[in-house]
Coordinates of C-alpha atoms in Angstrom, one line a residue:
Chain A
M10 CA -27.9 -15.1 5.0
Q11 CA -24.1 -15.1 4.6
K12 CA -22.0 -14.8 7.6
I13 CA -18.7 -14.7 6.2
V14 CA -17.8 -11.4 8.0
D15 CA -17.8 -12.8 11.3
N16 CA -16.0 -15.9 11.1
H17 CA -13.3 -15.7 8.4
P18 CA -9.9 -16.5 10.2
L19 CA -8.4 -13.1 10.0
K20 CA -11.2 -11.3 11.5
A21 CA -8.6 -9.6 13.9
F22 CA -6.5 -8.5 10.9
N23 CA -9.5 -7.3 9.0
S24 CA -10.4 -5.2 12.1
L25 CA -6.9 -4.0 12.3
T26 CA -6.9 -2.9 8.5
L27 CA -10.3 -1.3 8.8
T28 CA -9.3 0.7 11.9
L29 CA -6.3 1.8 10.1
E30 CA -7.9 2.9 7.2
N31 CA -10.7 4.5 9.1
I32 CA -7.7 7.0 10.7
T33 CA -6.1 7.5 7.1
N34 CA -9.9 8.5 5.9
K35 CA -10.0 11.1 8.8
V36 CA -6.7 12.6 7.6
M37 CA -7.3 12.0 3.4
T38 CA -10.7 11.2 2.9
S39 CA -11.9 8.4 1.1
K40 CA -11.0 10.1 -2.2
Y41 CA -7.2 10.0 -1.6
N42 CA -6.9 7.1 0.8
P43 CA -4.0 5.4 -0.7
F44 CA -5.3 1.9 0.8
Y45 CA -8.0 2.3 -1.6
Y46 CA -5.9 2.2 -4.6
H47 CA -3.2 -0.4 -3.2
G48 CA -3.7 -2.2 -6.4
A49 CA -3.0 0.7 -8.8
L50 CA 0.1 2.0 -6.6
P51 CA 2.5 -0.7 -8.0
Q52 CA 1.0 -0.2 -11.6
Y53 CA 2.1 3.6 -11.3
Y54 CA 5.5 2.9 -10.4
L55 CA 5.7 0.4 -13.3
W56 CA 5.0 3.1 -15.4
V57 CA 7.9 5.5 -13.9
L58 CA 10.1 2.6 -14.3
Y59 CA 9.6 2.1 -17.7
L60 CA 10.0 5.6 -18.5
S61 CA 13.2 6.1 -16.4
G62 CA 14.4 2.7 -17.7
L63 CA 14.1 3.9 -21.3
L64 CA 16.3 7.1 -20.7
L65 CA 18.9 4.6 -19.0
F66 CA 18.5 2.2 -21.9
A67 CA 19.7 5.0 -24.3
Y68 CA 23.1 5.2 -23.0
Y69 CA 23.7 1.7 -21.3
I70 CA 26.4 -0.5 -22.8
P71 CA 26.0 -4.2 -22.0
T72 CA 29.7 -5.5 -22.1
I73 CA 32.3 -6.3 -19.6
D74 CA 35.2 -5.2 -21.2
N75 CA 36.8 -2.8 -23.8
A76 CA 37.6 -5.6 -26.4
Y77 CA 35.8 -3.3 -28.8
F78 CA 37.1 0.0 -27.8
S79 CA 40.8 -0.7 -26.8
K80 CA 41.5 3.0 -26.8
N81 CA 38.8 4.0 -24.0
L82 CA 37.5 1.8 -21.7
V83 CA 34.0 1.4 -22.5
N84 CA 31.9 -1.2 -20.6
A85 CA 28.7 -1.5 -18.8
W86 CA 30.2 -0.1 -15.5
T87 CA 31.7 3.0 -17.5
S88 CA 28.5 3.6 -19.3
V89 CA 27.0 3.6 -15.9
D90 CA 29.2 6.1 -14.4
Y91 CA 28.7 8.3 -17.5
I92 CA 25.3 8.2 -16.9
T93 CA 25.3 9.0 -13.2
K94 CA 28.0 11.6 -13.4
S95 CA 28.4 13.3 -16.7
L96 CA 24.6 13.4 -18.1
P97 CA 22.5 16.1 -17.1
F98 CA 20.3 14.4 -14.2
G99 CA 21.8 11.2 -15.5
G100 CA 22.3 10.4 -11.6
V101 CA 18.9 11.5 -10.6
I102 CA 17.2 9.3 -13.3
R103 CA 19.2 6.2 -11.9
G104 CA 18.2 7.1 -8.8
I105 CA 14.5 7.5 -9.7
H106 CA 14.9 3.9 -11.5
R107 CA 16.4 2.4 -8.5
Y108 CA 14.1 3.8 -5.8
A109 CA 10.8 3.3 -8.0
G110 CA 11.8 -0.5 -8.1
D111 CA 11.9 -0.5 -4.5
A112 CA 8.7 1.4 -3.8
M113 CA 7.1 -0.9 -6.4
V114 CA 8.3 -4.1 -4.2
I115 CA 6.8 -2.1 -1.2
T116 CA 3.6 -1.4 -2.6
I117 CA 3.2 -4.7 -4.1
F118 CA 3.8 -6.0 -0.6
L119 CA 1.0 -3.7 0.9
H120 CA -1.5 -4.7 -2.0
A121 CA -0.8 -8.7 -1.0
I122 CA -1.1 -8.0 2.6
R123 CA -4.3 -5.9 2.3
V124 CA -6.1 -8.3 -0.2
W125 CA -5.0 -11.0 2.5
F126 CA -6.1 -9.3 5.6
T127 CA -9.2 -8.2 4.3
D128 CA -10.1 -11.5 3.1
R129 CA -10.2 -10.7 -0.8
Y130 CA -7.9 -13.4 -2.1
R131 CA -9.8 -16.6 -2.5
Q132 CA -12.4 -18.7 -4.4
Y133 CA -13.6 -16.5 -7.2
R134 CA -10.8 -14.5 -6.9
W135 CA -7.9 -17.4 -7.0
L136 CA -6.8 -16.4 -10.4
Q137 CA -5.7 -13.0 -9.1
W138 CA -3.9 -14.0 -6.1
V139 CA -1.7 -16.9 -8.3
S140 CA -1.2 -14.5 -11.0
G141 CA -0.1 -11.9 -8.4
I142 CA 2.5 -14.5 -6.9
V143 CA 3.9 -15.1 -10.2
L144 CA 3.9 -11.4 -11.1
A145 CA 5.7 -10.7 -7.5
L146 CA 8.4 -13.5 -8.5
F147 CA 9.0 -11.8 -11.6
V148 CA 9.5 -8.3 -10.4
L149 CA 11.8 -9.7 -8.0
F150 CA 13.9 -11.5 -10.6
I151 CA 13.7 -8.4 -13.1
G152 CA 15.0 -6.2 -10.4
Q153 CA 17.8 -8.6 -9.3
T154 CA 19.0 -8.6 -13.2
G155 CA 18.7 -4.6 -12.8
Y156 CA 21.7 -5.2 -9.9
Y157 CA 23.6 -7.3 -12.6
L158 CA 23.5 -4.7 -15.1
V159 CA 25.7 -2.3 -13.1
W160 CA 28.6 -4.4 -13.3
D161 CA 30.5 -3.3 -10.2
E162 CA 31.9 -5.9 -7.7
R163 CA 28.1 -6.5 -6.2
S164 CA 27.1 -7.5 -9.7
L165 CA 29.8 -9.9 -10.0
L166 CA 29.4 -11.6 -6.6
L167 CA 25.5 -11.7 -7.5
T168 CA 26.2 -13.4 -10.9
R169 CA 28.1 -15.6 -9.6
M170 CA 26.0 -16.7 -6.5
T171 CA 22.9 -16.9 -9.4
A172 CA 25.0 -19.1 -11.5
G173 CA 26.2 -21.2 -8.8
A174 CA 22.8 -21.7 -7.4
F175 CA 21.0 -22.4 -11.0
E176 CA 23.8 -25.0 -11.6
A177 CA 23.2 -26.8 -8.3
I178 CA 19.5 -27.7 -9.6
P179 CA 19.4 -31.2 -10.6
A180 CA 19.0 -32.0 -14.2
I181 CA 18.1 -28.5 -15.9
G182 CA 20.5 -26.9 -13.4
P183 CA 23.7 -26.9 -16.2
G184 CA 21.4 -25.9 -18.8
L185 CA 19.9 -23.0 -16.8
K186 CA 23.6 -21.7 -16.0
T187 CA 24.4 -21.6 -19.6
W188 CA 20.9 -19.7 -20.7
F189 CA 21.7 -17.3 -17.7
L190 CA 25.4 -16.5 -18.7
N191 CA 24.9 -16.8 -22.2
G192 CA 27.5 -19.4 -22.6
D193 CA 29.5 -21.2 -20.2
Q194 CA 31.3 -18.3 -18.4
I195 CA 30.9 -14.8 -18.0
T196 CA 31.8 -13.3 -21.2
N197 CA 31.0 -10.3 -23.1
L198 CA 27.6 -11.9 -24.0
T199 CA 26.6 -12.3 -20.8
L200 CA 25.7 -8.6 -19.9
S201 CA 23.5 -8.6 -23.1
N202 CA 21.7 -11.3 -21.9
F203 CA 21.0 -9.8 -18.8
L204 CA 19.9 -6.6 -20.5
F205 CA 17.5 -8.5 -22.6
I206 CA 16.2 -10.5 -19.5
H207 CA 15.7 -7.2 -17.6
I208 CA 13.8 -5.5 -20.5
G209 CA 12.1 -8.6 -21.7
L210 CA 10.6 -9.8 -18.9
S211 CA 9.2 -6.1 -18.1
F212 CA 7.2 -6.2 -20.9
F213 CA 6.2 -9.8 -20.1
L214 CA 5.2 -8.0 -16.7
L215 CA 2.4 -6.5 -19.0
F216 CA 1.2 -9.8 -20.1
G217 CA 1.0 -11.0 -16.6
L218 CA -0.9 -7.8 -15.8
W219 CA -3.4 -8.7 -18.5
V220 CA -4.2 -11.9 -16.7
H221 CA -3.9 -10.6 -13.3
Y222 CA -6.9 -8.1 -14.4
L223 CA -8.9 -11.0 -16.1
R224 CA -12.4 -11.3 -14.6
M225 CA -12.2 -8.1 -13.1
T226 CA -14.5 -5.5 -14.5
R227 CA -13.0 -2.0 -14.5
P228 CA -10.0 -2.6 -12.6
V229 CA -8.7 0.2 -10.8
M230 CA -5.1 0.9 -12.6
T231 CA -4.5 4.8 -12.0
P232 CA -4.5 6.5 -8.4
P233 CA -5.9 10.1 -8.4
P234 CA -3.1 12.6 -9.5
A235 CA -2.5 14.0 -6.1
V236 CA -1.6 10.4 -4.8
N237 CA 0.6 10.2 -7.8
Y238 CA 2.4 13.4 -6.9
I239 CA 3.2 12.1 -3.4
L240 CA 4.2 8.6 -4.8
T241 CA 6.8 10.7 -7.1
A242 CA 7.9 12.9 -4.7
F243 CA 8.4 10.1 -2.3
V244 CA 11.0 8.6 -4.7
L245 CA 12.5 12.0 -5.5
I246 CA 13.2 12.8 -2.1
C247 CA 14.9 9.3 -1.6
V248 CA 16.9 9.8 -4.6
F249 CA 18.0 13.1 -2.9
L250 CA 18.7 11.5 0.5
F251 CA 20.5 8.7 -0.4
P252 CA 22.4 9.1 -3.8
I253 CA 23.2 5.8 -6.0
N254 CA 26.5 5.1 -6.4
S255 CA 28.3 2.2 -8.0
G256 CA 31.0 0.3 -6.3
Q257 CA 34.3 -0.6 -7.8
M258 CA 34.1 -2.0 -11.3
A259 CA 33.9 -5.6 -11.4
D260 CA 37.4 -7.5 -12.0
L261 CA 36.7 -11.2 -13.1
N262 CA 40.1 -12.0 -11.4
T263 CA 39.0 -11.2 -8.1
Q264 CA 36.3 -12.5 -6.0
P265 CA 34.5 -9.8 -3.9
S266 CA 33.2 -11.2 -0.5
S267 CA 30.8 -8.9 0.8
F268 CA 28.0 -6.1 -0.6
E269 CA 25.6 -3.7 0.6
I270 CA 22.1 -5.5 0.4
D271 CA 19.1 -3.8 -0.8
W272 CA 16.9 -6.1 1.4
F273 CA 13.7 -5.3 -1.2
F274 CA 15.3 -7.3 -4.1
L275 CA 18.2 -9.2 -2.9
F276 CA 17.1 -10.7 0.4
P277 CA 16.9 -14.2 -1.5
Y278 CA 20.9 -13.6 -1.5
A279 CA 21.3 -12.9 2.1
L280 CA 19.6 -16.5 2.4
L281 CA 21.8 -18.1 -0.1
S282 CA 25.0 -16.9 1.7
Q283 CA 23.6 -18.3 4.9
M284 CA 22.8 -21.8 3.8
P285 CA 23.8 -24.9 1.8
V286 CA 22.5 -24.3 -2.2
G287 CA 20.0 -27.4 -1.9
A288 CA 18.5 -26.0 1.5
Y289 CA 18.3 -22.4 0.0
W290 CA 16.3 -24.1 -3.3
A291 CA 14.0 -26.0 -0.9
V292 CA 13.0 -22.9 1.1
M293 CA 12.4 -21.0 -2.0
V294 CA 10.2 -23.4 -3.9
L295 CA 8.2 -24.6 -0.7
G296 CA 8.1 -20.9 0.4
T297 CA 6.4 -20.0 -3.3
V298 CA 4.4 -23.1 -3.1
A299 CA 3.1 -22.2 0.4
I300 CA 2.2 -18.7 -0.3
T301 CA 0.4 -19.4 -3.7
A302 CA -1.6 -22.1 -1.9
L303 CA -2.5 -19.8 1.0
P304 CA -6.1 -19.5 -0.1
W305 CA -6.5 -23.2 0.1
I306 CA -4.2 -23.6 3.5
M307 CA -6.0 -20.8 5.2
I308 CA -9.5 -22.2 4.5
P309 CA -9.4 -25.8 3.8
K310 CA -13.3 -25.8 3.8
Q311 CA -14.3 -22.9 1.5
P312 CA -17.7 -21.5 2.3
E313 CA -20.4 -22.5 -0.3
I314 CA -21.0 -19.5 -2.7
E315 CA -24.6 -18.7 -3.1
T316 CA -24.5 -17.9 -6.9
A317 CA -27.0 -15.6 -8.5
E318 CA -29.6 -17.6 -10.5
V319 CA -31.4 -15.9 -13.5
V320 CA -35.3 -16.2 -13.4
L321 CA -35.6 -17.1 -17.2
N322 CA -39.2 -16.4 -17.7
K323 CA -38.5 -12.9 -16.4
C324 CA -35.2 -12.0 -18.2
T325 CA -35.5 -9.3 -20.8
G326 CA -31.9 -9.7 -22.2
C327 CA -31.4 -6.0 -21.3
S328 CA -27.7 -6.7 -20.2
L329 CA -27.7 -4.4 -17.2
C330 CA -26.6 -7.3 -15.0
Y331 CA -23.9 -8.2 -17.4
K332 CA -22.5 -4.5 -17.5
D333 CA -22.5 -3.9 -13.6
C334 CA -20.9 -7.8 -12.8
P335 CA -17.7 -6.9 -11.0
Y336 CA -16.3 -10.5 -11.9
Q337 CA -17.4 -11.0 -15.4
A338 CA -19.6 -13.6 -14.2
I339 CA -22.9 -13.2 -16.2
E340 CA -22.5 -13.8 -20.0
M341 CA -25.2 -12.8 -22.4
V342 CA -26.2 -16.1 -24.6
P343 CA -28.7 -15.9 -27.5
A344 CA -32.2 -16.6 -26.0
P345 CA -33.8 -20.0 -27.0
A346 CA -36.3 -20.2 -29.6
G347 CA -39.7 -18.8 -29.1
S348 CA -38.3 -16.3 -26.6
R349 CA -39.8 -12.7 -27.2
F350 CA -36.3 -11.5 -26.6
K351 CA -32.8 -11.5 -28.2
L352 CA -30.6 -12.4 -25.5
L353 CA -30.6 -14.3 -22.4
A354 CA -28.3 -13.7 -18.9
T355 CA -26.7 -16.7 -18.0
V356 CA -24.4 -17.1 -14.5
K357 CA -21.1 -18.6 -14.7
D358 CA -21.1 -20.2 -11.1
F359 CA -17.4 -20.6 -10.9
R360 CA -16.8 -16.6 -11.1
C361 CA -20.0 -15.4 -9.2
S362 CA -19.1 -14.2 -5.7
G363 CA -22.9 -14.3 -4.7
C364 CA -22.5 -10.2 -4.1
G365 CA -26.1 -9.6 -5.4
V366 CA -25.1 -6.3 -7.7
C367 CA -26.5 -8.2 -10.4
V368 CA -30.0 -8.3 -8.4
G369 CA -29.6 -4.3 -7.8
A370 CA -28.8 -4.1 -11.5
C371 CA -32.1 -5.8 -12.6
A372 CA -35.3 -3.9 -13.1
F373 CA -37.3 -7.0 -13.8
D374 CA -36.6 -9.1 -10.6
A375 CA -35.4 -11.6 -13.1
I376 CA -31.9 -12.4 -11.1
D377 CA -32.0 -13.8 -7.5
L378 CA -29.5 -14.7 -5.0
P379 CA -31.3 -18.0 -3.8
D380 CA -30.7 -17.2 0.0
L381 CA -32.2 -13.7 -0.4
P382 CA -34.5 -13.4 -3.2
D383 CA -35.9 -10.0 -3.9
A384 CA -39.6 -11.2 -3.2
E385 CA -38.4 -12.0 0.3
V386 CA -36.8 -8.4 1.0
N387 CA -39.8 -6.8 -0.1
A388 CA -42.0 -9.2 2.0
K389 CA -39.4 -8.3 4.8
I390 CA -40.2 -4.7 4.1
K391 CA -43.5 -4.8 4.5
A392 CA -43.5 -7.1 7.3
L393 CA -41.2 -4.3 9.2
L394 CA -43.3 -1.6 8.4
E395 CA -46.4 -3.4 9.5
A396 CA -45.0 -4.7 12.7
K397 CA -45.7 -1.8 15.6
G398 CA -43.1 0.7 15.8
Chain B
M27 CA -51.2 6.1 8.7
S28 CA -51.0 7.6 12.0
D29 CA -47.8 9.3 13.7
A30 CA -47.3 6.5 16.1
Q31 CA -46.2 3.9 13.3
K32 CA -43.6 6.2 11.8
T33 CA -40.5 3.8 10.6
V34 CA -37.5 4.4 9.0
I35 CA -36.2 1.4 6.8
T36 CA -32.3 0.8 6.6
L37 CA -30.8 -1.2 4.0
I38 CA -27.4 -1.8 4.8
C39 CA -24.3 -3.9 3.6
E40 CA -23.7 -6.4 6.1
R41 CA -20.0 -5.4 5.7
A42 CA -20.3 -1.8 6.3
V43 CA -20.8 0.1 9.8
E44 CA -21.8 -2.4 12.5
V45 CA -25.3 -1.8 13.5
N46 CA -26.9 -3.6 16.5
V47 CA -30.2 -5.5 15.3
D48 CA -32.6 -7.1 17.7
G49 CA -34.6 -10.1 16.8
G50 CA -37.7 -8.1 15.1
G51 CA -35.3 -6.2 12.9
A52 CA -35.4 -3.0 14.9
C53 CA -32.1 -1.3 16.1
P54 CA -32.3 -0.3 19.7
D55 CA -29.8 2.8 18.9
V56 CA -31.9 4.7 17.0
P57 CA -35.9 4.6 17.8
G58 CA -38.1 4.0 14.9
M59 CA -35.5 2.3 12.7
K60 CA -35.8 -1.2 11.0
V61 CA -32.8 -2.9 9.5
I62 CA -32.3 -4.9 6.7
K63 CA -28.9 -6.3 5.9
F64 CA -27.6 -7.2 2.4
P65 CA -24.6 -9.2 1.3
C66 CA -23.7 -5.9 -0.6
S67 CA -25.1 -2.7 -0.8
G68 CA -24.8 -3.1 -4.6
M69 CA -27.7 -5.6 -4.1
I70 CA -30.4 -3.0 -3.0
Q71 CA -32.6 -2.4 -5.8
P72 CA -34.2 1.2 -6.5
L73 CA -37.6 -0.7 -6.4
M74 CA -36.8 -2.0 -2.8
I75 CA -36.6 1.6 -1.7
E76 CA -39.7 2.7 -3.5
A77 CA -41.6 -0.3 -2.1
A78 CA -40.4 0.6 1.4
L79 CA -41.6 4.4 0.6
K80 CA -45.1 3.3 -0.9
G81 CA -45.4 0.7 2.2
G82 CA -45.7 3.7 4.5
A83 CA -42.0 4.0 5.5
E84 CA -41.1 7.6 6.7
G85 CA -37.9 7.2 5.1
V86 CA -35.2 5.2 3.7
V87 CA -31.4 5.0 4.7
V88 CA -29.0 3.3 2.4
C89 CA -25.9 2.3 3.8
G90 CA -22.7 0.7 2.4
C91 CA -18.9 0.7 2.8
Q92 CA -16.7 3.6 2.4
I93 CA -16.7 4.6 -1.3
G94 CA -13.5 3.2 -2.5
D95 CA -13.8 0.1 -0.4
C96 CA -16.1 -2.4 -1.5
Y97 CA -15.4 -6.2 -0.3
Y98 CA -16.9 -7.1 -3.8
R99 CA -15.5 -3.9 -5.6
E100 CA -17.9 -1.8 -6.9
G101 CA -21.1 -2.5 -5.3
N102 CA -21.3 0.8 -3.2
R103 CA -20.5 3.0 -6.0
M104 CA -23.3 1.1 -8.3
I105 CA -26.1 2.0 -5.8
R106 CA -24.9 5.7 -5.2
E107 CA -24.7 6.1 -9.1
R108 CA -28.4 4.4 -9.2
L109 CA -29.9 6.5 -6.7
L110 CA -28.2 10.0 -8.0
G111 CA -29.6 8.5 -11.6
D112 CA -26.6 8.2 -13.2
R113 CA -26.8 4.3 -13.7
P114 CA -29.9 2.3 -14.8
P115 CA -32.1 1.2 -13.4
T116 CA -33.0 4.5 -11.6
M117 CA -35.6 5.5 -9.2
K118 CA -39.1 6.5 -10.7
K119 CA -39.7 10.3 -11.0
G120 CA -42.1 10.4 -8.5
T121 CA -40.2 8.9 -5.5
D122 CA -39.7 11.4 -2.7
R123 CA -36.0 12.0 -2.9
R124 CA -35.9 13.9 0.3
R125 CA -36.9 10.9 2.3
I126 CA -33.6 8.9 1.1
L127 CA -30.3 9.3 2.8
A128 CA -27.4 7.3 1.8
L129 CA -24.3 7.0 4.1
W130 CA -21.1 5.3 3.2
L131 CA -19.6 4.3 6.2
A132 CA -16.6 1.8 7.3
R133 CA -17.1 -0.8 10.1
P134 CA -15.6 1.3 12.8
Q135 CA -18.1 4.3 12.4
K136 CA -20.8 3.4 14.3
D137 CA -21.3 6.8 16.2
R138 CA -21.3 8.6 12.8
F139 CA -24.1 6.1 11.6
I140 CA -26.2 7.0 15.0
S141 CA -26.0 10.5 14.6
E142 CA -26.2 10.9 11.0
S143 CA -29.5 8.8 11.0
K144 CA -30.8 10.5 14.0
E145 CA -30.4 13.8 12.5
F146 CA -32.2 12.4 9.1
I147 CA -35.0 11.1 11.1
A148 CA -35.7 14.8 12.9
T149 CA -35.5 16.5 9.8
L150 CA -38.2 13.8 8.0
G151 CA -40.6 14.8 10.9
S152 CA -40.4 18.5 9.6
L153 CA -41.3 17.2 6.2
A154 CA -45.0 17.0 5.0
A155 CA -46.4 13.5 5.4
P156 CA -46.1 11.4 2.3
E157 CA -49.1 11.5 0.3
A158 CA -51.2 8.5 1.0
K159 CA -52.3 6.6 -2.4
Chain C
M9 CA -13.6 14.6 -37.3
I10 CA -12.5 17.5 -39.2
K11 CA -14.8 19.7 -37.0
Y12 CA -13.1 18.3 -33.8
I13 CA -9.4 19.2 -35.5
L14 CA -10.5 22.5 -36.1
S15 CA -11.9 22.8 -32.6
P16 CA -9.6 25.1 -30.2
K17 CA -9.1 21.6 -28.4
G18 CA -8.1 19.8 -31.6
I19 CA -5.8 22.7 -32.7
I20 CA -3.7 22.6 -29.5
L21 CA -3.4 19.0 -29.4
L22 CA -2.5 19.2 -33.2
A23 CA 0.3 21.7 -32.1
F24 CA 1.3 19.6 -29.0
A25 CA 1.7 16.6 -31.4
G26 CA 3.7 18.3 -33.9
A27 CA 5.9 19.8 -31.0
V28 CA 6.7 16.6 -29.6
V29 CA 7.6 14.9 -33.2
A30 CA 9.8 18.0 -33.7
V31 CA 11.7 17.7 -30.1
S32 CA 12.0 13.9 -30.6
V33 CA 13.6 14.3 -34.0
L34 CA 15.7 17.3 -33.1
M35 CA 17.0 15.3 -29.7
A36 CA 18.2 12.6 -32.1
W37 CA 19.9 15.1 -34.4
S38 CA 21.5 17.0 -31.5
E39 CA 23.0 13.9 -30.4
L40 CA 24.9 13.8 -33.8
G41 CA 26.0 17.3 -33.4
F42 CA 23.5 19.0 -35.8
S43 CA 25.3 17.3 -38.8
G44 CA 24.2 17.6 -42.3
T45 CA 22.4 20.6 -44.0
L46 CA 18.8 21.8 -43.8
P47 CA 17.0 22.4 -47.2
D48 CA 17.4 25.9 -48.4
W49 CA 13.8 26.9 -47.5
L50 CA 14.0 25.4 -44.2
S51 CA 17.4 27.1 -43.1
D52 CA 16.3 30.3 -44.7
L53 CA 12.8 29.9 -42.9
T54 CA 14.4 29.2 -39.6
S55 CA 17.4 31.9 -39.6
R56 CA 14.6 34.5 -40.8
I57 CA 12.6 34.0 -37.6
G58 CA 15.6 33.4 -35.7
L59 CA 14.7 29.5 -34.6
H60 CA 18.0 28.1 -35.9
G61 CA 20.1 29.7 -33.2
L62 CA 17.7 29.0 -30.7
I63 CA 17.4 25.4 -31.6
S64 CA 21.0 24.4 -31.7
E65 CA 21.5 26.5 -28.4
S66 CA 19.1 25.2 -26.2
F67 CA 19.4 21.5 -27.5
N68 CA 23.3 21.9 -27.1
N69 CA 22.6 23.4 -23.9
L70 CA 21.5 20.2 -22.7
K71 CA 24.9 19.1 -22.4
P72 CA 26.2 20.6 -19.2
G73 CA 22.8 20.3 -17.5
M74 CA 20.0 22.2 -16.1
G75 CA 21.4 21.6 -12.5
A76 CA 24.8 23.2 -13.7
D77 CA 24.2 26.6 -12.4
L78 CA 23.1 25.7 -9.1
T79 CA 25.8 23.2 -8.8
K80 CA 28.2 26.1 -9.4
F81 CA 26.4 28.2 -6.9
L82 CA 25.8 25.5 -4.2
E83 CA 29.6 24.6 -4.3
S84 CA 30.4 28.5 -4.1
K85 CA 28.6 28.4 -1.0
G86 CA 30.3 25.4 0.4
V87 CA 27.1 23.2 0.6
S88 CA 27.6 19.6 0.1
V89 CA 24.3 17.6 -0.4
N90 CA 25.5 14.4 0.4
P91 CA 29.0 13.3 0.8
K92 CA 28.0 10.1 -0.9
S93 CA 26.8 11.8 -3.9
T94 CA 29.3 11.8 -6.9
A95 CA 26.8 13.2 -9.4
S96 CA 25.9 16.7 -10.0
L97 CA 25.3 18.6 -6.8
G98 CA 22.7 20.9 -8.4
D99 CA 20.8 17.9 -10.1
Y100 CA 20.3 16.5 -6.6
G101 CA 19.2 19.9 -5.2
Y102 CA 17.2 20.5 -8.3
I103 CA 15.1 17.3 -7.7
L104 CA 14.6 17.7 -3.8
F105 CA 12.9 21.2 -4.6
M106 CA 10.8 18.9 -7.4
G107 CA 10.0 16.5 -4.5
I108 CA 9.1 19.0 -2.1
A109 CA 6.9 21.1 -4.9
L110 CA 5.1 17.7 -5.5
V111 CA 4.4 17.1 -2.1
I112 CA 3.0 20.7 -1.6
A113 CA 0.8 20.6 -4.7
G114 CA -0.3 17.0 -3.8
I115 CA -1.4 18.0 -0.2
A116 CA -3.0 21.1 -2.0
I117 CA -5.0 19.1 -4.4
M118 CA -6.0 16.8 -1.7
I119 CA -7.1 19.6 0.6
I120 CA -9.3 21.3 -2.5
G121 CA -10.6 17.9 -3.3
K122 CA -11.4 16.6 -0.1
E123 CA -14.8 18.3 -0.1
D124 CA -15.8 16.0 -3.1
A125 CA -15.2 13.0 -1.1
E126 CA -18.5 11.8 0.7
E127 CA -19.6 9.6 3.4
K128 CA -23.2 11.0 3.0
T129 CA -25.2 11.5 -0.1
V130 CA -28.0 13.5 0.0
I131 CA -30.1 12.8 -3.4
P132 CA -31.1 15.7 -5.3
V133 CA -34.6 16.6 -5.7
K134 CA -35.9 16.4 -9.4
K135 CA -38.8 18.3 -10.6

């Protein structure tokens, strides 16, 4: 029998998680325990961000000066100012967009920490771990472009820091900078590029999520409504407590030197301001590689998985195991010629977790875990019953 | 079967509540209980439960992790639905459903497991003996 | 299909879909200041049932904001929500109430729904 429970390297963290969740279960019961919907929480905030972003998009003007409106100064900063001060609930929508982003980062972090601590991130789940890292990086970058869009002094400084950091990359650096600024320097076209990156990549997240959900049968994507209410309320109360305001409008002729930092999105910039660009990229790339490789670093010798095996002459092709497999590891293929049945279940070993749900789904004893066949279970039951009580 | 032989079989997920088991598969905390561990409660077949009852077990306790928290994602939901008859394969019509108890307990909830299963065993005593076939 | 549309559920759904489309179109139109003229039969109809005034009123009323009255009230009482806030005071006050309401609703649903959560399943006896 498998003994993964007792010797995986994060056993202490696992029991910490379970103890913590035991307490939340007592308060909220398992039905509303947010830890049991940890993957769905950022997904909910993503919908909030799409909706609030759509409303902001209706009024946002991605230019840096008044080249087209010589009478009235109309640019990104003033359009954001108009949204905040003049539109009904504009300031609130802007606040929701900001804090839902922060909340998304927090919930993504919780999600990652939980799957790591409970040892649910490796082997047959490697695709989920790696795609999750890519998604998290994209969320960070999308959030940062959101900070450029406001076009206050902070945006200017961030834009210059990013352009500088891109430029320092060997070979592709100058090209990246040109792509980022939509030209060699900050112009009216820069902000439209930022807006495109911000919105375009947001929709790319949906593609990323599709990859993230691959091999997951029936992914949990929506928390229960009561949890959604609390998640929304959390954002609304933050909007009230800490209203969002822009800084001074960016002036290309000045160089601002400091800004308020949002640690959820802008922590790389804190790093960038403290070290040379080369070291910064080294830290970022190595850090990302290390986190991505975590499943292989933590457990260099991954335990062998006893994958399920189909008993060929018993399988009736009823598809029950195929429907119930939580990792889409079972494929129904046409039965070989001469079979009485149309289909035959086959196991894709590289997806199989060895959990045995397919054994439970089979009414014909036609699928087995090699280390615990159901015949053995039944023999064991018999033996236990026959032994004297 | 005689009264002295009464045994309750527990089919349990090895990641769910921690149950002490001695070498012979008995649980010293609950007299009369024999335990079989599975990698996931989703592996438990209704056939196994029926086999245990047919083989003379007084009752069967099925135990998985908290609903919503399965290491393999859905195992405990699956067996729960199978027990309730909502997901095939289900149990046969003639199976005595009063003799089956399902518990969904996380690893730290050992006390709850012991008290619930003791209570279950006590109620089993008041039921009529299973018809010998 | 037709049977479903004619069922009460279908009619409600259809009315809701109609309302969503109407409001979406009217919102864009109100941004343009309700320019252009309605076809005779429609303006005749809307003025006869008093809808025309209602529509332009309520959509134009979006401009000052739902929180405007609350802002006026709060300011007259000398309340300041947050010194950092430059946006409409009433909007923020409104959203706080909304947040608190959602928390209460969430907790209420959780308390009611708690009974469904289970750590123990007793299988109903079938006859």
